[in-house]
CSV table of C-alpha atoms and ligand atoms in Angstrom, one decimal:
chain,number,residue,atom,x,y,z
A,9,MET,CA,0.0,-0.1,-0.1
A,10,PRO,CA,1.7,3.4,-1.0
A,11,CYS,CA,1.7,5.9,1.9
A,12,ILE,CA,-1.5,8.2,1.4
A,13,PHE,CA,0.5,11.4,2.3
A,14,CYS,CA,3.3,10.8,-0.2
A,15,GLU,CA,0.7,10.5,-2.8
A,16,ILE,CA,-1.0,13.7,-1.8
A,17,GLY,CA,2.5,15.4,-1.6
A,18,ALA,CA,3.2,13.9,-5.3
A,19,GLY,CA,0.0,15.2,-6.6
A,20,ARG,CA,-1.1,11.5,-7.3
A,21,VAL,CA,-4.1,11.5,-5.0
A,22,PRO,CA,-6.4,14.8,-4.8
A,23,ALA,CA,-6.5,17.0,-1.7
A,24,ASP,CA,-7.4,20.6,-1.2
A,25,ILE,CA,-4.0,21.9,-1.5
A,26,VAL,CA,-3.4,25.3,0.3
A,27,TYR,CA,0.5,25.5,-0.2
A,28,SER,CA,3.0,23.4,-2.1
A,29,SER,CA,6.6,23.8,-2.6
A,30,PRO,CA,9.3,21.2,-3.4
A,31,GLU,CA,9.8,20.4,0.5
A,32,VAL,CA,6.5,20.7,2.0
A,33,THR,CA,2.7,20.7,1.3
A,34,ALA,CA,-0.4,21.7,3.1
A,35,PHE,CA,-3.8,20.7,2.5
A,36,ARG,CA,-7.3,20.5,4.5
A,37,ASP,CA,-8.0,17.9,6.9
A,38,ILE,CA,-10.6,15.5,5.0
A,39,ASN,CA,-12.3,15.4,8.7
A,40,ALA,CA,-11.8,18.7,10.1
A,41,GLN,CA,-12.2,19.2,13.9
A,42,ALA,CA,-12.2,23.0,13.6
A,43,PRO,CA,-13.3,25.7,11.3
A,44,THR,CA,-9.5,25.8,10.1
A,45,HIS,CA,-7.6,22.3,10.2
A,46,LEU,CA,-4.8,22.1,7.9
A,47,LEU,CA,-2.1,19.2,7.6
A,48,ILE,CA,1.2,20.5,7.0
A,49,ILE,CA,3.6,17.5,5.6
A,50,PRO,CA,7.3,17.1,4.4
A,51,ASN,CA,7.3,15.7,0.9
A,52,ARG,CA,9.7,13.5,1.8
A,53,HIS,CA,8.5,10.4,3.9
A,54,LEU,CA,9.1,10.4,7.3
A,55,VAL,CA,6.9,8.5,9.7
A,56,SER,CA,6.7,11.0,12.7
A,57,ILE,CA,8.5,13.5,14.4
A,58,ALA,CA,10.6,10.6,16.3
A,59,ASP,CA,12.5,10.2,12.8
A,60,LEU,CA,13.8,13.9,12.5
A,61,ARG,CA,17.5,13.7,13.1
A,62,PRO,CA,19.7,16.8,13.8
A,63,GLU,CA,20.3,17.6,10.4
A,64,ASP,CA,16.3,17.9,9.9
A,65,ALA,CA,16.2,20.9,11.8
A,66,PRO,CA,15.6,23.2,8.9
A,67,LEU,CA,13.0,21.0,7.5
A,68,LEU,CA,11.2,21.4,11.0
A,69,ALA,CA,11.8,25.0,10.9
A,70,ASN,CA,10.2,25.1,7.3
A,71,LEU,CA,7.1,23.2,8.5
A,72,VAL,CA,6.5,25.5,11.6
A,73,SER,CA,7.0,28.7,9.5
A,74,VAL,CA,4.5,27.2,6.8
A,75,ALA,CA,2.1,26.7,9.5
A,76,ASN,CA,2.4,30.1,10.8
A,77,GLU,CA,2.0,31.8,7.4
A,78,LEU,CA,-1.0,29.7,6.7
A,79,ALA,CA,-2.4,30.5,10.1
A,80,ARG,CA,-2.1,34.4,8.9
A,81,ARG,CA,-3.9,33.6,5.6
A,82,GLU,CA,-6.5,31.7,7.1
A,83,GLY,CA,-7.2,34.7,9.4
A,84,ILE,CA,-6.7,32.8,12.6
A,85,ALA,CA,-3.4,34.6,13.6
A,86,ASP,CA,-4.6,36.8,16.0
A,87,THR,CA,-7.1,35.0,17.9
A,88,GLY,CA,-4.8,32.1,18.2
A,89,TYR,CA,-4.3,28.6,17.0
A,90,ARG,CA,-2.8,25.1,17.8
A,91,ILE,CA,-0.2,23.3,16.2
A,92,VAL,CA,0.2,19.8,17.0
A,93,THR,CA,1.7,16.4,15.8
A,94,ASN,CA,1.0,12.9,17.2
A,95,CYS,CA,3.7,10.4,17.4
A,96,GLY,CA,2.9,6.6,17.6
A,97,LEU,CA,0.1,4.5,19.0
A,98,ASN,CA,-0.7,6.5,22.4
A,99,GLY,CA,0.3,10.0,20.7
A,100,GLY,CA,-3.1,9.2,18.6
A,101,GLN,CA,-1.2,9.1,15.1
A,102,THR,CA,-3.4,7.2,12.5
A,103,VAL,CA,-1.4,8.4,9.3
A,104,PRO,CA,2.3,7.1,9.8
A,105,HIS,CA,3.7,10.0,7.7
A,106,LEU,CA,4.7,13.0,9.9
A,107,HIS,CA,2.4,15.9,9.7
A,108,LEU,CA,1.7,19.1,11.6
A,109,HIS,CA,-2.0,19.6,12.4
A,110,LEU,CA,-2.7,23.6,12.2
A,111,MET,CA,-6.4,24.0,14.0
A,112,GLY,CA,-8.0,27.3,14.8
A,113,GLY,CA,-11.4,29.2,14.4
A,114,ARG,CA,-12.6,28.0,17.9
A,115,SER,CA,-11.4,27.9,21.3
A,116,MET,CA,-9.6,24.8,22.1
A,117,GLY,CA,-9.7,22.6,25.2
A,118,TRP,CA,-6.6,21.5,27.3
A,119,PRO,CA,-5.5,18.9,28.2
A,120,PRO,CA,-6.8,17.2,24.6
A,121,GLY,CA,-8.2,13.8,25.0
B,224,5GP,P1,-3.4,11.8,12.8
B,224,5GP,O1,-4.5,11.1,13.5
B,224,5GP,O2,-2.4,10.7,12.2
B,224,5GP,O3,-2.6,12.8,14.0
B,224,5GP,O4,-4.0,12.7,11.7
B,224,5GP,C1,-4.3,12.2,10.6
B,224,5GP,C2,-5.1,12.8,9.9
B,224,5GP,O5,-5.3,13.0,8.5
B,224,5GP,C3,-6.6,13.0,10.4
B,224,5GP,O6,-7.3,14.2,11.0
B,224,5GP,C4,-7.4,12.4,9.2
B,224,5GP,O7,-8.8,13.3,9.1
B,224,5GP,C5,-6.5,13.0,8.2
B,224,5GP,N1,-6.7,12.4,6.9
B,224,5GP,C6,-6.6,10.8,6.7
B,224,5GP,N2,-6.7,10.4,5.4
B,224,5GP,C7,-6.7,11.7,4.6
B,224,5GP,C8,-6.9,11.7,3.4
B,224,5GP,O8,-6.8,10.9,2.6
B,224,5GP,N3,-6.9,13.4,2.9
B,224,5GP,C9,-7.0,14.3,3.9
B,224,5GP,N4,-7.0,15.1,3.2
B,224,5GP,N5,-6.6,14.1,5.2
B,224,5GP,C10,-6.7,12.7,5.7
B,225,ZN,ZN1,4.6,9.0,3.3
């Protein structure tokens, strides 16, 4: 089975893409949990944040700065937002390709479930 997020990043599976660059793709979550719910992925396959090595620091910085830029574009920067990445079974990760969730447009509870 090909990785669904690799396929979206490569343009072989459709998604509501909101940002695309050689390194990073962002698209709307198919099951949005907030008025704005975007997923930001590296185009290169990494299973989770646990796969990041010290030399991947620029990639992580790029993912976060794309998320921040998209928060501005979505109009949620001033009211605040959440960036989260789930890692592994107990982290609640369901798609084994590293992704940041950018969520906003409503008030979030803490701690999450
Ligand atoms: P996780 O549970 O791994 O942190 O998050 C995976 C997210 O990917 C979920 O919020 C889920 O709704 C979303 N998702 C799963 N498959 C697809 C898909 O094919 N397209 C899009 N746009 N989102 C997906
Ligand atoms: Zn992948």
